Amino acid sequence: MSQTHLETPEDLVRFKLRTAMSMEEDSLASLLELAEAAQTADIKKLFRHHADETREQIENLRKVFQLLEVPESTAPSPSTKGINKQAQSLIQRSAPELRDQVTLAAALGNEHYEMASYQGLILPVTALGATDALKLLQENCEQEIHTSEELSTRLKELVLG
C-alpha cells in the first residue's frame, strides 16, 4: 500500500499509522542492540523490559489497524533510522565505561520521537471519533512517557551520581 499523495485527514492518519509501525519495529531492533551494548546488568534489564513493552505496542498498533479498517503495512520511518544510526556510531566511538551513558541517551532520544509521533496520531484519531483505537494509541504514548522518565532518571543517576 503506497500513499505518495495525502489528500484527506484519513489519508494522513493511515500514513502516520504505517510509519508508527515502522518506528516501533525499528525501536525494537535498536533496543536489542542497546541491551547488548550496555555494560551493566540493570541497564541491560531496562532495555529488555522496554523491548517487551515495544512488542505490546506493536500488538496495539495491529489492533488499531483493524479497528480503523486499514490494511496492516509499514511506511519508512527515516527519523528512527537516523536516531538508531547515530546511536550505533556513538557506541562504536565510546569507551566501555561510557557505554551505559551513551545507550541511555540514545534510547531517550528515540523515546521522545515516539512520544511526538503518538501525540501526532492521537489528535486526528480523536477527531475521527475512533475511541477504541484512541485508547490503544494513548496507552502506547503513556508507556513511552513512562519509559522516557525511567531512562532520564537512570541517566541522571549515572551522570550526576
PDB file of C-alpha atoms in Angstrom:
ATOM      1  CA  MET A   1       0.000   0.000   0.000  1.00  0.00           C
ATOM      2  CA  SER A   2       1.713   3.123  -1.217  1.00  0.00           C
ATOM      3  CA  GLN A   3       0.487   6.593  -0.400  1.00  0.00           C
ATOM      4  CA  THR A   4       2.531   9.099  -2.314  1.00  0.00           C
ATOM      5  CA  HIS A   5      -0.065  11.838  -2.075  1.00  0.00           C
ATOM      6  CA  LEU A   6      -2.124  12.557   1.029  1.00  0.00           C
ATOM      7  CA  GLU A   7      -5.398  14.346   0.347  1.00  0.00           C
ATOM      8  CA  THR A   8      -7.607  13.789   3.381  1.00  0.00           C
ATOM      9  CA  PRO A   9      -7.197  13.628   7.155  1.00  0.00           C
ATOM     10  CA  GLU A  10      -7.891   9.899   6.887  1.00  0.00           C
ATOM     11  CA  ASP A  11      -5.017   9.521   4.383  1.00  0.00           C
ATOM     12  CA  LEU A  12      -2.733  11.247   6.867  1.00  0.00           C
ATOM     13  CA  VAL A  13      -3.861   9.002   9.740  1.00  0.00           C
ATOM     14  CA  ARG A  14      -3.289   5.877   7.625  1.00  0.00           C
ATOM     15  CA  PHE A  15       0.179   7.046   6.627  1.00  0.00           C
ATOM     16  CA  LYS A  16       1.142   8.066  10.185  1.00  0.00           C
ATOM     17  CA  LEU A  17      -0.118   4.720  11.461  1.00  0.00           C
ATOM     18  CA  ARG A  18       2.065   2.915   8.927  1.00  0.00           C
ATOM     19  CA  THR A  19       5.115   4.966   9.939  1.00  0.00           C
ATOM     20  CA  ALA A  20       4.334   4.289  13.616  1.00  0.00           C
ATOM     21  CA  MET A  21       4.509   0.559  12.911  1.00  0.00           C
ATOM     22  CA  SER A  22       7.917   1.007  11.248  1.00  0.00           C
ATOM     23  CA  MET A  23       9.002   3.222  14.141  1.00  0.00           C
ATOM     24  CA  GLU A  24       8.152   0.538  16.704  1.00  0.00           C
ATOM     25  CA  GLU A  25       9.789  -2.227  14.670  1.00  0.00           C
ATOM     26  CA  ASP A  26      12.940  -0.085  14.339  1.00  0.00           C
ATOM     27  CA  SER A  27      12.774   0.685  18.058  1.00  0.00           C
ATOM     28  CA  LEU A  28      12.565  -3.000  18.949  1.00  0.00           C
ATOM     29  CA  ALA A  29      15.661  -3.774  16.875  1.00  0.00           C
ATOM     30  CA  SER A  30      17.501  -0.833  18.431  1.00  0.00           C
ATOM     31  CA  LEU A  31      16.564  -1.824  21.984  1.00  0.00           C
ATOM     32  CA  LEU A  32      18.032  -5.269  21.454  1.00  0.00           C
ATOM     33  CA  GLU A  33      21.254  -3.670  20.161  1.00  0.00           C
ATOM     34  CA  LEU A  34      21.341  -1.202  23.074  1.00  0.00           C
ATOM     35  CA  ALA A  35      20.858  -4.035  25.574  1.00  0.00           C
ATOM     36  CA  GLU A  36      23.808  -5.828  24.036  1.00  0.00           C
ATOM     37  CA  ALA A  37      25.984  -2.680  24.098  1.00  0.00           C
ATOM     38  CA  ALA A  38      25.093  -1.679  27.667  1.00  0.00           C
ATOM     39  CA  GLN A  39      27.672  -2.604  30.278  1.00  0.00           C
ATOM     40  CA  THR A  40      25.667  -3.065  33.476  1.00  0.00           C
ATOM     41  CA  ALA A  41      23.031  -5.669  34.214  1.00  0.00           C
ATOM     42  CA  ASP A  42      20.400  -3.182  35.411  1.00  0.00           C
ATOM     43  CA  ILE A  43      20.592  -1.143  32.208  1.00  0.00           C
ATOM     44  CA  LYS A  44      20.515  -4.284  30.069  1.00  0.00           C
ATOM     45  CA  LYS A  45      17.416  -5.312  32.047  1.00  0.00           C
ATOM     46  CA  LEU A  46      15.824  -1.884  31.481  1.00  0.00           C
ATOM     47  CA  PHE A  47      16.280  -2.231  27.704  1.00  0.00           C
ATOM     48  CA  ARG A  48      14.942  -5.808  27.673  1.00  0.00           C
ATOM     49  CA  HIS A  49      11.898  -4.679  29.671  1.00  0.00           C
ATOM     50  CA  HIS A  50      11.212  -1.883  27.217  1.00  0.00           C
ATOM     51  CA  ALA A  51      11.647  -4.336  24.330  1.00  0.00           C
ATOM     52  CA  ASP A  52       8.813  -6.375  25.866  1.00  0.00           C
ATOM     53  CA  GLU A  53       6.690  -3.223  26.102  1.00  0.00           C
ATOM     54  CA  THR A  54       7.535  -2.409  22.479  1.00  0.00           C
ATOM     55  CA  ARG A  55       6.234  -5.818  21.420  1.00  0.00           C
ATOM     56  CA  GLU A  56       2.976  -4.960  23.226  1.00  0.00           C
ATOM     57  CA  GLN A  57       2.889  -1.597  21.455  1.00  0.00           C
ATOM     58  CA  ILE A  58       3.260  -3.341  18.099  1.00  0.00           C
ATOM     59  CA  GLU A  59       0.303  -5.552  19.013  1.00  0.00           C
ATOM     60  CA  ASN A  60      -1.697  -2.443  19.961  1.00  0.00           C
ATOM     61  CA  LEU A  61      -0.890  -0.910  16.582  1.00  0.00           C
ATOM     62  CA  ARG A  62      -2.061  -4.090  14.849  1.00  0.00           C
ATOM     63  CA  LYS A  63      -5.380  -3.715  16.688  1.00  0.00           C
ATOM     64  CA  VAL A  64      -5.599  -0.060  15.656  1.00  0.00           C
ATOM     65  CA  PHE A  65      -5.165  -1.075  12.006  1.00  0.00           C
ATOM     66  CA  GLN A  66      -8.076  -3.497  12.440  1.00  0.00           C
ATOM     67  CA  LEU A  67     -10.276  -1.015  14.296  1.00  0.00           C
ATOM     68  CA  LEU A  68      -9.717   1.655  11.649  1.00  0.00           C
ATOM     69  CA  GLU A  69     -10.190  -0.959   8.907  1.00  0.00           C
ATOM     70  CA  VAL A  70      -6.798  -0.165   7.403  1.00  0.00           C
ATOM     71  CA  PRO A  71      -4.682  -2.960   5.918  1.00  0.00           C
ATOM     72  CA  GLU A  72      -1.665  -3.504   8.141  1.00  0.00           C
ATOM     73  CA  SER A  73       1.508  -2.275   6.488  1.00  0.00           C
ATOM     74  CA  THR A  74       4.518  -0.101   7.109  1.00  0.00           C
ATOM     75  CA  ALA A  75       5.959   3.087   5.659  1.00  0.00           C
ATOM     76  CA  PRO A  76       9.542   4.252   6.041  1.00  0.00           C
ATOM     77  CA  SER A  77      10.463   5.981   9.283  1.00  0.00           C
ATOM     78  CA  PRO A  78      13.658   7.842   8.365  1.00  0.00           C
ATOM     79  CA  SER A  79      13.770   9.563  11.749  1.00  0.00           C
ATOM     80  CA  THR A  80      14.084   6.336  13.728  1.00  0.00           C
ATOM     81  CA  LYS A  81      16.598   5.007  11.221  1.00  0.00           C
ATOM     82  CA  GLY A  82      18.677   8.165  11.776  1.00  0.00           C
ATOM     83  CA  ILE A  83      18.382   8.032  15.571  1.00  0.00           C
ATOM     84  CA  ASN A  84      19.454   4.372  15.528  1.00  0.00           C
ATOM     85  CA  LYS A  85      22.331   5.073  13.133  1.00  0.00           C
ATOM     86  CA  GLN A  86      23.615   7.845  15.380  1.00  0.00           C
ATOM     87  CA  ALA A  87      23.352   5.557  18.415  1.00  0.00           C
ATOM     88  CA  GLN A  88      25.436   2.887  16.696  1.00  0.00           C
ATOM     89  CA  SER A  89      28.046   5.476  15.709  1.00  0.00           C
ATOM     90  CA  LEU A  90      28.313   6.746  19.293  1.00  0.00           C
ATOM     91  CA  ILE A  91      28.510   3.219  20.697  1.00  0.00           C
ATOM     92  CA  GLN A  92      31.342   2.351  18.324  1.00  0.00           C
ATOM     93  CA  ARG A  93      33.260   5.500  19.323  1.00  0.00           C
ATOM     94  CA  SER A  94      32.741   5.259  23.065  1.00  0.00           C
ATOM     95  CA  ALA A  95      34.950   3.649  25.658  1.00  0.00           C
ATOM     96  CA  PRO A  96      33.300   0.784  27.559  1.00  0.00           C
ATOM     97  CA  GLU A  97      32.929   2.937  30.692  1.00  0.00           C
ATOM     98  CA  LEU A  98      30.774   5.397  28.693  1.00  0.00           C
ATOM     99  CA  ARG A  99      28.529   2.805  27.032  1.00  0.00           C
ATOM    100  CA  ASP A 100      25.762   2.896  29.626  1.00  0.00           C
ATOM    101  CA  GLN A 101      25.551   6.678  29.348  1.00  0.00           C
ATOM    102  CA  VAL A 102      25.607   6.520  25.542  1.00  0.00           C
ATOM    103  CA  THR A 103      22.949   3.807  25.329  1.00  0.00           C
ATOM    104  CA  LEU A 104      20.625   5.550  27.785  1.00  0.00           C
ATOM    105  CA  ALA A 105      20.938   8.878  25.960  1.00  0.00           C
ATOM    106  CA  ALA A 106      20.296   7.190  22.602  1.00  0.00           C
ATOM    107  CA  ALA A 107      17.214   5.422  23.926  1.00  0.00           C
ATOM    108  CA  LEU A 108      15.960   8.675  25.436  1.00  0.00           C
ATOM    109  CA  GLY A 109      16.157  10.399  22.039  1.00  0.00           C
ATOM    110  CA  ASN A 110      14.171   7.594  20.464  1.00  0.00           C
ATOM    111  CA  GLU A 111      11.512   7.777  23.194  1.00  0.00           C
ATOM    112  CA  HIS A 112      10.987  11.484  22.624  1.00  0.00           C
ATOM    113  CA  TYR A 113      10.449  10.885  18.917  1.00  0.00           C
ATOM    114  CA  GLU A 114       7.983   8.102  19.680  1.00  0.00           C
ATOM    115  CA  MET A 115       6.046  10.320  22.112  1.00  0.00           C
ATOM    116  CA  ALA A 116       5.774  13.034  19.456  1.00  0.00           C
ATOM    117  CA  SER A 117       4.650  10.505  16.852  1.00  0.00           C
ATOM    118  CA  TYR A 118       1.887   9.162  19.073  1.00  0.00           C
ATOM    119  CA  GLN A 119       0.763  12.652  20.017  1.00  0.00           C
ATOM    120  CA  GLY A 120       0.575  13.446  16.309  1.00  0.00           C
ATOM    121  CA  LEU A 121      -1.668  10.405  15.789  1.00  0.00           C
ATOM    122  CA  ILE A 122      -3.868  10.842  18.850  1.00  0.00           C
ATOM    123  CA  LEU A 123      -5.392  14.174  17.837  1.00  0.00           C
ATOM    124  CA  PRO A 124      -6.574  13.158  14.358  1.00  0.00           C
ATOM    125  CA  VAL A 125      -7.847   9.787  15.633  1.00  0.00           C
ATOM    126  CA  THR A 126      -9.767  11.741  18.293  1.00  0.00           C
ATOM    127  CA  ALA A 127     -11.306  13.825  15.508  1.00  0.00           C
ATOM    128  CA  LEU A 128     -12.342  10.616  13.723  1.00  0.00           C
ATOM    129  CA  GLY A 129     -14.210   9.524  16.855  1.00  0.00           C
ATOM    130  CA  ALA A 130     -12.450   6.150  16.916  1.00  0.00           C
ATOM    131  CA  THR A 131     -12.469   5.762  20.702  1.00  0.00           C
ATOM    132  CA  ASP A 132     -11.224   2.155  20.858  1.00  0.00           C
ATOM    133  CA  ALA A 133      -8.277   2.951  18.574  1.00  0.00           C
ATOM    134  CA  LEU A 134      -7.663   6.142  20.540  1.00  0.00           C
ATOM    135  CA  LYS A 135      -7.370   4.203  23.824  1.00  0.00           C
ATOM    136  CA  LEU A 136      -4.699   1.926  22.352  1.00  0.00           C
ATOM    137  CA  LEU A 137      -2.697   4.845  20.978  1.00  0.00           C
ATOM    138  CA  GLN A 138      -2.944   6.661  24.304  1.00  0.00           C
ATOM    139  CA  GLU A 139      -1.755   3.517  26.084  1.00  0.00           C
ATOM    140  CA  ASN A 140       1.281   3.366  23.809  1.00  0.00           C
ATOM    141  CA  CYS A 141       2.002   7.061  24.325  1.00  0.00           C
ATOM    142  CA  GLU A 142       1.723   6.741  28.101  1.00  0.00           C
ATOM    143  CA  GLN A 143       4.182   3.829  28.046  1.00  0.00           C
ATOM    144  CA  GLU A 144       6.604   5.955  26.015  1.00  0.00           C
ATOM    145  CA  ILE A 145       6.303   8.805  28.526  1.00  0.00           C
ATOM    146  CA  HIS A 146       6.889   6.425  31.432  1.00  0.00           C
ATOM    147  CA  THR A 147       9.907   4.874  29.730  1.00  0.00           C
ATOM    148  CA  SER A 148      11.311   8.324  28.970  1.00  0.00           C
ATOM    149  CA  GLU A 149      11.046   9.197  32.652  1.00  0.00           C
ATOM    150  CA  GLU A 150      12.762   5.931  33.649  1.00  0.00           C
ATOM    151  CA  LEU A 151      15.585   6.476  31.177  1.00  0.00           C
ATOM    152  CA  SER A 152      16.039  10.085  32.234  1.00  0.00           C
ATOM    153  CA  THR A 153      16.136   9.178  35.930  1.00  0.00           C
ATOM    154  CA  ARG A 154      18.667   6.400  35.324  1.00  0.00           C
ATOM    155  CA  LEU A 155      20.821   8.667  33.129  1.00  0.00           C
ATOM    156  CA  LYS A 156      20.823  11.401  35.793  1.00  0.00           C
ATOM    157  CA  GLU A 157      21.854   8.862  38.456  1.00  0.00           C
ATOM    158  CA  LEU A 158      24.660   7.648  36.222  1.00  0.00           C
ATOM    159  CA  VAL A 159      25.971  11.073  35.208  1.00  0.00           C
ATOM    160  CA  LEU A 160      25.394  13.070  38.396  1.00  0.00           C
ATOM    161  CA  GLY A 161      25.890  10.298  40.907  1.00  0.00           C
TER     162      GLY A 161
END
